[in-house]
Amino acid sequence: DSGVTQTPKHLITATGQRVTLRCSPRSGDLSVYWYQQSLDQGLQFLIQYYNGEERAKGNILERFSAQQFPDLHSELNLSSLELGDSALYFCASSPTWRELPDTQYFGPGTRLTVL
Amino acid sequence: GESVGLHLPTLSVQEGDNSIINCAYSNSASDYFIWYKQESGKGPQFIIDIRSNMDKRQGQRVTVLLNKTVKHLSLQIAATQPGDSAVYFCAENFSGGYQKVTFGTGTKLQVIP
């Protein structure tokens, strides 16, 4: 158990809908990262937050957005969903954003299925 | 652009043999490298890391080798066990400005009993 929790574990929805994925980082970790993992694909970095502020952006679509709240939990919002958005979405946390090494601890993921 | 890739998508190894998983990276400025293991249905799990000022680092049954000249990273697993069956990702980390981690596609390790 990494200490990172994600809810829900599974999510099935229809095209055009909007969903929110939730992540609680490890106790004491200030950075939260979101990743997308499609079938037979590697981990695609979406976005990183540190202590409530956006720190880095990866291949995140404009239909997607995220935020980190004062209690450090984070939410990833996916809107106008398309079939191609079906994937595993992982959240990871780390203690800092600059210090080496910055090992990321991953949650169990949310499996999103868009029908 | 920056990319991290793996030479072999699938590796089959006999139980008890040693496994070697390879990774190539393209950003010569990357200063920290990590290997993750992802079992089916789970999130990636940290295995071992190495900084760019090192060539080799050993853990329990695992060794990571870094060759900066050819930008190559490898993970060696000694006496491979069925529980080692998983997808292995290498990741490169460039800390200039902010942490930027790029993951490779992954290599699936299948251990044959």
Coordinates of N, CA and C in Angstrom, one line a residue:
Chain A
D1 N 0.8 -1.2 0.0 CA 0.0 0.0 0.0 C 0.9 1.2 0.0
S2 N 0.7 2.1 -1.0 CA 1.6 3.3 -1.2 C 1.2 4.4 -0.3
G3 N 0.0 4.4 0.2 CA -0.5 5.5 1.1 C -1.3 6.5 0.2
V4 N -1.3 6.4 -1.1 CA -2.1 7.2 -1.9 C -3.4 6.6 -2.2
T5 N -4.5 7.3 -2.1 CA -5.8 6.7 -2.3 C -6.5 7.4 -3.5
Q6 N -7.2 6.6 -4.2 CA -7.9 7.2 -5.4 C -9.4 6.6 -5.4
T7 N -10.3 7.5 -5.7 CA -11.7 7.1 -5.8 C -12.3 7.8 -7.0
P8 N -13.2 7.1 -7.7 CA -13.6 5.7 -7.5 C -12.6 4.8 -8.1
K9 N -12.8 3.5 -7.9 CA -11.9 2.5 -8.5 C -12.3 2.3 -9.9
H10 N -13.6 2.3 -10.2 CA -14.1 2.1 -11.5 C -15.1 3.1 -11.8
L11 N -15.2 3.5 -13.1 CA -16.2 4.5 -13.5 C -16.6 4.2 -14.9
I12 N -17.9 4.1 -15.1 CA -18.4 3.8 -16.4 C -19.4 4.9 -16.7
T13 N -19.2 5.6 -17.9 CA -20.0 6.7 -18.2 C -20.2 6.8 -19.8
A14 N -21.0 7.7 -20.2 CA -21.3 7.8 -21.6 C -20.5 9.0 -22.3
T15 N -20.4 9.0 -23.6 CA -19.7 10.0 -24.3 C -20.5 11.3 -24.0
G16 N -19.7 12.4 -23.9 CA -20.3 13.7 -23.7 C -20.4 14.1 -22.2
Q17 N -20.3 13.1 -21.4 CA -20.5 13.3 -20.0 C -19.2 13.9 -19.3
R18 N -19.4 14.3 -18.0 CA -18.2 14.8 -17.3 C -18.1 14.0 -16.0
V19 N -16.8 13.7 -15.6 CA -16.6 13.0 -14.4 C -15.5 13.7 -13.6
T20 N -15.4 13.3 -12.3 CA -14.4 13.8 -11.4 C -13.7 12.7 -10.7
L21 N -12.4 12.7 -10.8 CA -11.6 11.6 -10.2 C -10.9 12.3 -9.0
R22 N -10.9 11.6 -7.9 CA -10.3 12.1 -6.7 C -9.1 11.4 -6.2
C23 N -8.1 12.2 -5.6 CA -6.9 11.6 -5.1 C -6.5 12.2 -3.8
S24 N -6.1 11.4 -2.9 CA -5.6 11.8 -1.6 C -4.1 11.4 -1.5
P25 N -3.2 12.3 -1.4 CA -1.8 12.0 -1.4 C -1.4 11.3 -0.1
R26 N -0.1 10.8 -0.1 CA 0.4 10.3 1.2 C 0.5 11.4 2.2
S27 N 0.4 11.1 3.4 CA 0.5 12.1 4.5 C 1.8 12.8 4.4
G28 N 1.8 14.1 4.3 CA 3.0 14.9 4.3 C 3.5 15.3 2.9
D29 N 3.0 14.6 1.9 CA 3.4 14.9 0.5 C 2.7 16.1 0.0
L30 N 3.4 17.0 -0.6 CA 2.9 18.2 -1.1 C 2.6 18.2 -2.6
S31 N 3.2 17.4 -3.3 CA 3.1 17.3 -4.8 C 2.1 16.2 -5.2
V32 N 1.3 16.5 -6.1 CA 0.3 15.5 -6.7 C 0.5 15.5 -8.2
Y33 N 0.6 14.3 -8.8 CA 0.7 14.2 -10.2 C -0.4 13.3 -10.8
W34 N -0.9 13.7 -12.0 CA -1.9 12.9 -12.6 C -1.3 12.3 -13.9
Y35 N -1.6 11.0 -14.1 CA -1.2 10.3 -15.3 C -2.4 9.6 -16.0
Q36 N -2.2 9.4 -17.3 CA -3.2 8.6 -18.0 C -2.5 7.4 -18.6
Q37 N -3.1 6.2 -18.5 CA -2.5 5.0 -19.1 C -3.5 4.3 -19.9
S38 N -3.4 4.4 -21.2 CA -4.3 3.7 -22.1 C -3.7 2.3 -22.3
L39 N -4.6 1.5 -22.9 CA -4.2 0.1 -23.2 C -2.9 0.0 -24.0
D40 N -2.0 -0.8 -23.5 CA -0.7 -1.0 -24.1 C 0.1 0.3 -24.3
Q41 N -0.2 1.3 -23.5 CA 0.5 2.5 -23.6 C 1.3 2.7 -22.3
G42 N 2.3 3.5 -22.3 CA 3.0 3.9 -21.1 C 2.2 5.0 -20.4
L43 N 2.8 5.4 -19.3 CA 2.2 6.5 -18.5 C 2.4 7.8 -19.2
Q44 N 1.3 8.5 -19.4 CA 1.4 9.8 -20.0 C 1.1 10.8 -18.9
F45 N 2.1 11.7 -18.7 CA 2.0 12.7 -17.7 C 1.0 13.8 -18.1
L46 N 0.1 14.1 -17.2 CA -1.0 15.1 -17.5 C -0.7 16.4 -16.8
I47 N -0.5 16.4 -15.5 CA -0.4 17.6 -14.8 C 0.2 17.4 -13.4
Q48 N 0.8 18.4 -12.8 CA 1.4 18.3 -11.5 C 1.0 19.5 -10.7
Y49 N 0.6 19.3 -9.4 CA 0.3 20.4 -8.5 C 1.3 20.3 -7.3
Y50 N 1.7 21.4 -6.8 CA 2.5 21.4 -5.6 C 1.9 22.5 -4.6
N51 N 1.4 22.0 -3.5 CA 0.9 22.8 -2.4 C -0.2 23.8 -2.9
G52 N -1.0 23.2 -3.8 CA -2.2 24.0 -4.3 C -2.0 24.7 -5.6
E53 N -0.7 24.8 -6.0 CA -0.4 25.5 -7.3 C 0.0 24.6 -8.4
E54 N -0.4 24.9 -9.6 CA 0.0 24.1 -10.8 C 1.5 24.3 -11.0
R55 N 2.2 23.2 -11.2 CA 3.7 23.3 -11.3 C 4.1 22.9 -12.7
A56 N 3.5 21.9 -13.3 CA 3.9 21.4 -14.6 C 2.7 20.9 -15.4
K57 N 2.7 21.1 -16.7 CA 1.7 20.5 -17.5 C 2.3 19.6 -18.5
G58 N 1.7 18.5 -18.8 CA 2.1 17.5 -19.8 C 1.1 17.5 -20.9
N59 N 0.8 16.3 -21.4 CA -0.1 16.2 -22.5 C -1.6 16.2 -22.0
I60 N -2.0 17.3 -21.4 CA -3.4 17.3 -20.9 C -4.2 18.1 -21.9
L61 N -5.4 17.5 -22.2 CA -6.3 18.1 -23.1 C -7.0 19.3 -22.5
E62 N -7.5 20.2 -23.3 CA -8.2 21.3 -22.8 C -9.5 20.9 -22.1
R63 N -10.1 19.8 -22.5 CA -11.3 19.2 -21.9 C -11.0 18.7 -20.5
F64 N -9.8 18.6 -20.1 CA -9.4 18.1 -18.8 C -8.9 19.3 -17.9
S65 N -9.2 19.2 -16.6 CA -8.6 20.2 -15.7 C -8.4 19.5 -14.4
A66 N -7.6 20.1 -13.6 CA -7.4 19.6 -12.2 C -7.2 20.7 -11.2
Q67 N -7.3 20.4 -10.0 CA -7.0 21.3 -8.9 C -6.5 20.6 -7.7
Q68 N -5.8 21.3 -6.8 CA -5.4 20.7 -5.6 C -5.9 21.7 -4.5
F69 N -6.6 21.1 -3.5 CA -7.3 21.8 -2.5 C -6.3 22.1 -1.3
P70 N -6.8 23.0 -0.4 CA -5.9 23.3 0.8 C -5.6 22.1 1.6
D71 N -6.4 21.0 1.7 CA -6.0 19.8 2.4 C -5.2 18.9 1.6
L72 N -4.7 19.4 0.4 CA -3.8 18.7 -0.5 C -4.4 17.6 -1.3
H73 N -5.7 17.3 -1.1 CA -6.2 16.3 -2.0 C -6.4 17.0 -3.4
S74 N -6.5 16.1 -4.4 CA -6.6 16.7 -5.8 C -7.8 16.0 -6.5
E75 N -8.3 16.8 -7.5 CA -9.4 16.2 -8.3 C -9.0 16.5 -9.8
L76 N -9.3 15.5 -10.6 CA -9.1 15.6 -12.0 C -10.5 15.6 -12.7
N77 N -10.8 16.6 -13.4 CA -12.1 16.7 -14.0 C -11.9 16.5 -15.5
L78 N -12.7 15.5 -16.0 CA -12.7 15.2 -17.4 C -14.1 15.5 -18.0
S79 N -14.2 16.3 -19.0 CA -15.5 16.8 -19.6 C -15.6 16.4 -21.1
S80 N -16.8 16.5 -21.6 CA -17.1 16.2 -23.0 C -16.4 14.9 -23.4
L81 N -16.6 13.9 -22.6 CA -15.8 12.6 -22.7 C -16.0 12.0 -24.1
E82 N -14.9 11.4 -24.5 CA -14.9 10.7 -25.8 C -14.5 9.2 -25.5
L83 N -14.8 8.4 -26.5 CA -14.4 7.0 -26.3 C -12.9 6.8 -26.0
G84 N -12.1 7.6 -26.7 CA -10.7 7.5 -26.5 C -10.2 7.9 -25.2
D85 N -11.0 8.5 -24.3 CA -10.6 8.9 -23.0 C -10.7 7.7 -22.0
S86 N -11.2 6.5 -22.5 CA -11.2 5.3 -21.7 C -9.8 4.9 -21.4
A87 N -9.4 4.8 -20.1 CA -8.1 4.6 -19.7 C -8.0 4.4 -18.2
L88 N -6.8 4.1 -17.7 CA -6.5 4.1 -16.3 C -6.0 5.4 -16.0
Y89 N -6.4 6.0 -14.9 CA -5.9 7.3 -14.5 C -5.3 7.1 -13.1
F90 N -4.0 7.5 -13.1 CA -3.2 7.3 -11.9 C -2.9 8.7 -11.3
C91 N -2.9 8.7 -10.0 CA -2.5 9.8 -9.2 C -1.2 9.3 -8.5
A92 N -0.2 10.2 -8.4 CA 1.0 9.9 -7.6 C 1.3 11.1 -6.7
S93 N 2.0 10.9 -5.6 CA 2.4 12.0 -4.8 C 3.9 11.9 -4.4
S94 N 4.5 13.0 -4.1 CA 5.9 13.0 -3.7 C 6.0 14.1 -2.7
P95 N 7.1 14.1 -1.9 CA 7.2 15.1 -0.8 C 7.4 16.5 -1.3
T96 N 8.2 16.6 -2.3 CA 8.5 18.0 -2.8 C 8.4 18.1 -4.3
W97 N 8.8 19.2 -4.9 CA 8.8 19.2 -6.3 C 10.1 19.6 -6.9
R98 N 11.1 19.9 -6.0 CA 12.4 20.3 -6.6 C 13.5 19.3 -6.0
E99 N 13.4 18.8 -4.8 CA 14.4 18.1 -4.2 C 14.6 16.7 -4.9
L100 N 15.9 16.3 -5.1 CA 16.2 15.0 -5.6 C 16.4 14.1 -4.4
P101 N 16.2 12.8 -4.4 CA 15.3 12.2 -5.4 C 13.9 12.5 -5.1
D102 N 13.1 12.5 -6.1 CA 11.7 12.8 -6.0 C 10.8 11.6 -6.4
T103 N 11.0 10.6 -5.6 CA 10.2 9.3 -5.9 C 8.8 9.6 -5.8
Q104 N 8.0 9.1 -6.8 CA 6.6 9.3 -6.8 C 5.9 8.0 -6.4
Y105 N 5.0 8.1 -5.5 CA 4.2 7.0 -5.0 C 2.9 7.0 -5.6
F106 N 2.5 5.9 -6.2 CA 1.3 5.8 -7.0 C 0.1 5.3 -6.3
G107 N -1.0 5.8 -6.6 CA -2.3 5.2 -6.1 C -2.7 4.0 -7.0
P108 N -3.7 3.4 -6.6 CA -4.2 2.2 -7.3 C -4.8 2.4 -8.7
G109 N -5.2 3.7 -8.9 CA -5.8 4.1 -10.2 C -7.3 4.1 -10.2
T110 N -7.8 4.8 -11.2 CA -9.3 4.8 -11.5 C -9.4 4.3 -12.9
R111 N -10.2 3.3 -13.1 CA -10.4 2.8 -14.5 C -11.6 3.4 -15.0
L112 N -11.5 4.3 -16.1 CA -12.6 5.0 -16.7 C -12.9 4.3 -18.0
T113 N -14.2 4.0 -18.1 CA -14.7 3.4 -19.3 C -15.8 4.3 -19.9
V114 N -15.6 4.8 -21.1 CA -16.5 5.7 -21.8 C -17.3 4.9 -22.9
L115 N -18.6 4.8 -22.7 CA -19.3 3.9 -23.7 C -20.1 4.8 -24.7
Chain B
G1 N 11.7 15.8 -29.4 CA 11.4 16.1 -28.0 C 12.0 15.0 -27.2
E2 N 11.8 15.2 -25.9 CA 12.3 14.2 -25.0 C 11.5 12.9 -25.1
S3 N 12.2 11.8 -24.9 CA 11.5 10.5 -25.0 C 12.3 9.5 -24.3
V4 N 11.6 8.5 -23.8 CA 12.2 7.4 -23.1 C 11.6 6.2 -23.7
G5 N 12.4 5.2 -24.2 CA 11.8 4.0 -24.8 C 12.5 2.8 -24.3
L6 N 11.9 1.7 -24.6 CA 12.4 0.4 -24.2 C 12.6 -0.5 -25.4
H7 N 13.7 -1.3 -25.4 CA 14.0 -2.0 -26.6 C 13.1 -3.2 -26.8
L8 N 12.7 -3.9 -25.7 CA 11.9 -5.1 -25.9 C 10.5 -4.9 -25.2
P9 N 9.4 -5.1 -25.9 CA 8.1 -4.9 -25.3 C 7.8 -6.1 -24.3
T10 N 8.3 -7.3 -24.6 CA 8.0 -8.5 -23.8 C 9.3 -9.3 -23.7
L11 N 9.5 -9.8 -22.4 CA 10.7 -10.6 -22.1 C 10.2 -11.8 -21.3
S12 N 10.5 -13.0 -21.8 CA 10.2 -14.2 -21.2 C 11.4 -14.8 -20.6
V13 N 11.4 -15.2 -19.3 CA 12.5 -15.6 -18.6 C 12.2 -16.9 -17.8
Q14 N 13.0 -17.8 -17.7 CA 12.8 -19.0 -16.9 C 13.0 -18.7 -15.4
E15 N 12.2 -19.2 -14.6 CA 12.3 -19.0 -13.1 C 13.7 -19.4 -12.7
G16 N 14.3 -18.5 -11.9 CA 15.7 -18.8 -11.4 C 16.8 -18.1 -12.2
D17 N 16.4 -17.8 -13.5 CA 17.4 -17.1 -14.3 C 17.5 -15.6 -14.0
N18 N 18.5 -15.0 -14.5 CA 18.6 -13.5 -14.4 C 17.8 -12.8 -15.5
S19 N 17.2 -11.7 -15.2 CA 16.5 -10.9 -16.2 C 17.2 -9.6 -16.4
I20 N 17.3 -9.1 -17.7 CA 17.8 -7.8 -18.0 C 16.8 -7.1 -18.8
I21 N 16.4 -5.9 -18.3 CA 15.4 -5.1 -19.0 C 16.2 -3.8 -19.4
N22 N 16.1 -3.4 -20.6 CA 16.8 -2.3 -21.1 C 15.9 -1.0 -21.4
C23 N 16.6 0.1 -21.4 CA 15.9 1.4 -21.6 C 16.8 2.4 -22.2
A24 N 16.3 3.1 -23.2 CA 17.1 4.2 -23.8 C 16.4 5.5 -23.5
Y25 N 17.2 6.5 -23.2 CA 16.6 7.8 -23.0 C 17.3 8.8 -23.9
S26 N 16.6 9.9 -24.1 CA 17.2 10.9 -25.1 C 17.6 12.2 -24.5
N27 N 17.2 12.5 -23.3 CA 17.6 13.8 -22.7 C 18.9 13.7 -21.9
S28 N 20.0 14.1 -22.5 CA 21.3 14.0 -21.8 C 21.3 14.8 -20.5
A29 N 20.4 15.7 -20.3 CA 20.4 16.5 -19.1 C 19.7 15.9 -18.0
S30 N 19.0 14.7 -18.2 CA 18.3 14.0 -17.2 C 19.3 13.6 -16.1
D31 N 19.0 13.8 -14.8 CA 19.9 13.6 -13.7 C 19.5 12.6 -12.7
Y32 N 18.3 12.0 -13.0 CA 17.9 11.0 -12.0 C 17.0 10.0 -12.7
F33 N 17.2 8.7 -12.5 CA 16.5 7.7 -13.2 C 15.8 6.7 -12.2
I34 N 14.7 6.3 -12.6 CA 13.9 5.4 -11.7 C 13.3 4.2 -12.5
W35 N 13.3 3.1 -11.8 CA 12.6 1.9 -12.4 C 11.4 1.7 -11.5
Y36 N 10.3 1.4 -12.2 CA 9.0 1.1 -11.6 C 8.5 -0.2 -12.0
K37 N 7.8 -0.9 -11.2 CA 7.2 -2.2 -11.5 C 5.7 -2.0 -11.4
Q38 N 5.0 -2.5 -12.4 CA 3.5 -2.4 -12.4 C 2.9 -3.8 -12.6
E39 N 2.3 -4.3 -11.5 CA 1.6 -5.6 -11.6 C 0.2 -5.3 -12.1
S40 N -0.4 -6.4 -12.6 CA -1.7 -6.3 -13.3 C -2.7 -5.7 -12.3
G41 N -3.4 -4.7 -12.7 CA -4.4 -4.1 -11.9 C -4.0 -3.2 -10.8
K42 N -2.7 -2.9 -10.8 CA -2.1 -2.0 -9.7 C -1.4 -0.8 -10.3
G43 N -1.1 0.1 -9.4 CA -0.3 1.3 -9.8 C 1.1 0.9 -9.8
P44 N 2.0 1.7 -10.5 CA 3.4 1.5 -10.6 C 4.0 1.6 -9.1
Q45 N 5.0 0.8 -8.9 CA 5.6 0.7 -7.6 C 7.1 0.9 -7.8
F46 N 7.7 1.8 -7.0 CA 9.1 2.2 -7.1 C 9.9 0.9 -6.8
I47 N 11.0 0.7 -7.6 CA 11.9 -0.4 -7.4 C 13.3 0.1 -6.9
I48 N 13.9 0.9 -7.8 CA 15.2 1.3 -7.5 C 15.5 2.6 -8.3
D49 N 16.4 3.4 -7.8 CA 16.7 4.7 -8.6 C 18.2 4.8 -8.7
I50 N 18.6 5.7 -9.5 CA 20.0 6.0 -9.6 C 20.2 7.5 -10.1
R51 N 21.2 8.1 -9.5 CA 21.5 9.5 -9.9 C 22.5 9.5 -11.0
S52 N 22.5 10.6 -11.8 CA 23.4 10.6 -12.9 C 24.9 10.6 -12.6
N53 N 25.2 10.8 -11.4 CA 26.7 10.8 -11.0 C 27.1 9.4 -10.6
M54 N 26.2 8.4 -10.8 CA 26.6 7.0 -10.5 C 26.4 6.2 -11.8
D55 N 27.1 5.0 -11.8 CA 27.1 4.1 -12.9 C 26.3 2.9 -12.5
K56 N 26.2 2.6 -11.3 CA 25.6 1.3 -10.8 C 25.1 1.5 -9.4
R57 N 24.0 0.8 -9.2 CA 23.4 0.8 -7.9 C 22.7 -0.5 -7.7
Q58 N 22.9 -1.1 -6.5 CA 22.3 -2.4 -6.2 C 21.3 -2.3 -5.1
G59 N 20.3 -3.1 -5.3 CA 19.3 -3.3 -4.3 C 19.2 -4.7 -3.9
Q60 N 18.0 -5.1 -3.4 CA 17.8 -6.5 -3.1 C 17.4 -7.2 -4.4
R61 N 18.3 -8.1 -4.9 CA 18.1 -8.8 -6.1 C 18.0 -8.0 -7.4
V62 N 18.1 -6.7 -7.2 CA 18.0 -5.8 -8.4 C 19.2 -4.9 -8.5
T63 N 19.7 -4.7 -9.7 CA 20.8 -3.8 -10.0 C 20.4 -2.9 -11.1
V64 N 20.7 -1.6 -11.0 CA 20.5 -0.7 -12.1 C 21.8 -0.2 -12.6
L65 N 22.0 -0.2 -13.9 CA 23.2 0.2 -14.6 C 22.9 1.4 -15.4
L66 N 23.7 2.4 -15.4 CA 23.5 3.7 -16.1 C 24.8 3.9 -17.0
N67 N 24.5 4.0 -18.3 CA 25.6 4.3 -19.2 C 25.2 5.7 -19.9
K68 N 25.8 6.7 -19.4 CA 25.5 8.1 -19.8 C 26.0 8.3 -21.2
T69 N 27.1 7.7 -21.6 CA 27.7 7.9 -22.9 C 26.7 7.5 -24.0
V70 N 26.0 6.4 -23.8 CA 25.1 6.0 -24.9 C 23.6 6.2 -24.4
K71 N 23.4 6.9 -23.3 CA 22.1 7.2 -22.8 C 21.3 5.9 -22.7
H72 N 21.8 5.0 -21.9 CA 21.2 3.7 -21.7 C 21.1 3.3 -20.3
L73 N 20.0 2.7 -19.9 CA 19.7 2.3 -18.5 C 19.3 0.8 -18.6
S74 N 19.7 0.1 -17.6 CA 19.2 -1.3 -17.6 C 18.9 -1.7 -16.1
L75 N 17.9 -2.7 -16.0 CA 17.5 -3.2 -14.7 C 17.8 -4.7 -14.8
Q76 N 18.6 -5.2 -13.9 CA 18.9 -6.6 -13.8 C 18.3 -7.1 -12.5
I77 N 17.5 -8.2 -12.8 CA 16.9 -8.9 -11.7 C 17.5 -10.3 -11.5
A78 N 18.1 -10.6 -10.4 CA 18.7 -11.8 -10.1 C 17.7 -12.9 -9.7
A79 N 18.0 -14.1 -10.1 CA 17.1 -15.3 -9.7 C 15.6 -14.9 -9.8
T80 N 15.2 -14.6 -11.0 CA 13.9 -14.2 -11.3 C 12.8 -15.1 -10.7
Q81 N 11.8 -14.6 -10.1 CA 10.8 -15.4 -9.4 C 9.4 -15.1 -10.1
P82 N 8.5 -16.0 -10.0 CA 7.1 -15.7 -10.6 C 6.5 -14.4 -10.1
G83 N 6.8 -14.0 -8.9 CA 6.3 -12.7 -8.4 C 6.9 -11.5 -9.1
D84 N 7.9 -11.7 -9.9 CA 8.6 -10.6 -10.6 C 7.8 -10.3 -11.9
S85 N 6.9 -11.2 -12.3 CA 6.1 -11.0 -13.5 C 5.3 -9.7 -13.4
A86 N 5.6 -8.8 -14.3 CA 4.9 -7.4 -14.3 C 5.4 -6.6 -15.5
V87 N 4.9 -5.4 -15.6 CA 5.5 -4.5 -16.6 C 6.4 -3.6 -15.9
Y88 N 7.6 -3.4 -16.4 CA 8.6 -2.6 -15.8 C 8.8 -1.3 -16.7
F89 N 8.7 -0.2 -16.0 CA 8.9 1.1 -16.6 C 10.2 1.8 -16.1
C90 N 10.9 2.4 -17.1 CA 12.0 3.3 -16.7 C 11.5 4.7 -16.8
A91 N 12.0 5.6 -16.0 CA 11.6 7.0 -16.0 C 12.9 7.8 -15.8
E92 N 12.9 8.9 -16.6 CA 14.0 9.9 -16.5 C 13.4 11.1 -15.9
N93 N 14.3 11.8 -15.0 CA 13.9 12.9 -14.3 C 14.8 14.0 -14.6
F94 N 14.3 15.1 -15.0 CA 15.1 16.3 -15.2 C 14.7 17.4 -14.3
S95 N 15.6 17.8 -13.4 CA 15.2 18.7 -12.3 C 15.5 20.1 -12.6
G96 N 15.9 20.5 -13.8 CA 16.1 21.9 -14.1 C 14.8 22.6 -14.1
G97 N 14.7 23.6 -13.2 CA 13.5 24.4 -13.2 C 12.4 23.7 -12.3
Y98 N 12.0 22.6 -12.7 CA 11.0 21.8 -11.9 C 11.2 20.4 -12.3
Q99 N 10.6 19.5 -11.5 CA 10.7 18.1 -11.7 C 10.0 17.7 -13.0
K100 N 10.6 17.1 -13.9 CA 9.9 16.6 -15.1 C 10.3 15.2 -15.3
V101 N 9.3 14.3 -15.1 CA 9.6 12.9 -15.3 C 8.9 12.4 -16.5
T102 N 9.7 11.6 -17.3 CA 9.2 11.0 -18.5 C 9.3 9.5 -18.4
F103 N 8.2 8.9 -18.6 CA 8.2 7.4 -18.5 C 8.3 6.8 -19.9
G104 N 9.0 5.6 -19.9 CA 9.0 4.8 -21.1 C 7.7 4.0 -21.3
T105 N 7.6 3.3 -22.4 CA 6.4 2.6 -22.7 C 6.2 1.4 -21.8
G106 N 7.3 0.7 -21.4 CA 7.2 -0.4 -20.5 C 7.6 -1.7 -21.2
T107 N 8.2 -2.6 -20.4 CA 8.5 -4.0 -20.8 C 7.8 -4.9 -20.0
K108 N 7.1 -5.9 -20.6 CA 6.4 -6.9 -19.8 C 7.3 -8.1 -19.6
L109 N 7.5 -8.4 -18.3 CA 8.4 -9.5 -18.0 C 7.5 -10.7 -17.6
Q110 N 7.7 -11.8 -18.3 CA 6.9 -13.0 -18.0 C 7.9 -14.1 -17.5
V111 N 7.6 -14.6 -16.3 CA 8.5 -15.6 -15.7 C 7.8 -17.0 -15.9
I112 N 8.6 -17.8 -16.5 CA 8.1 -19.2 -16.8 C 8.5 -20.1 -15.7
P113 N 7.5 -20.7 -15.0 CA 7.8 -21.6 -13.9 C 8.6 -22.8 -14.3

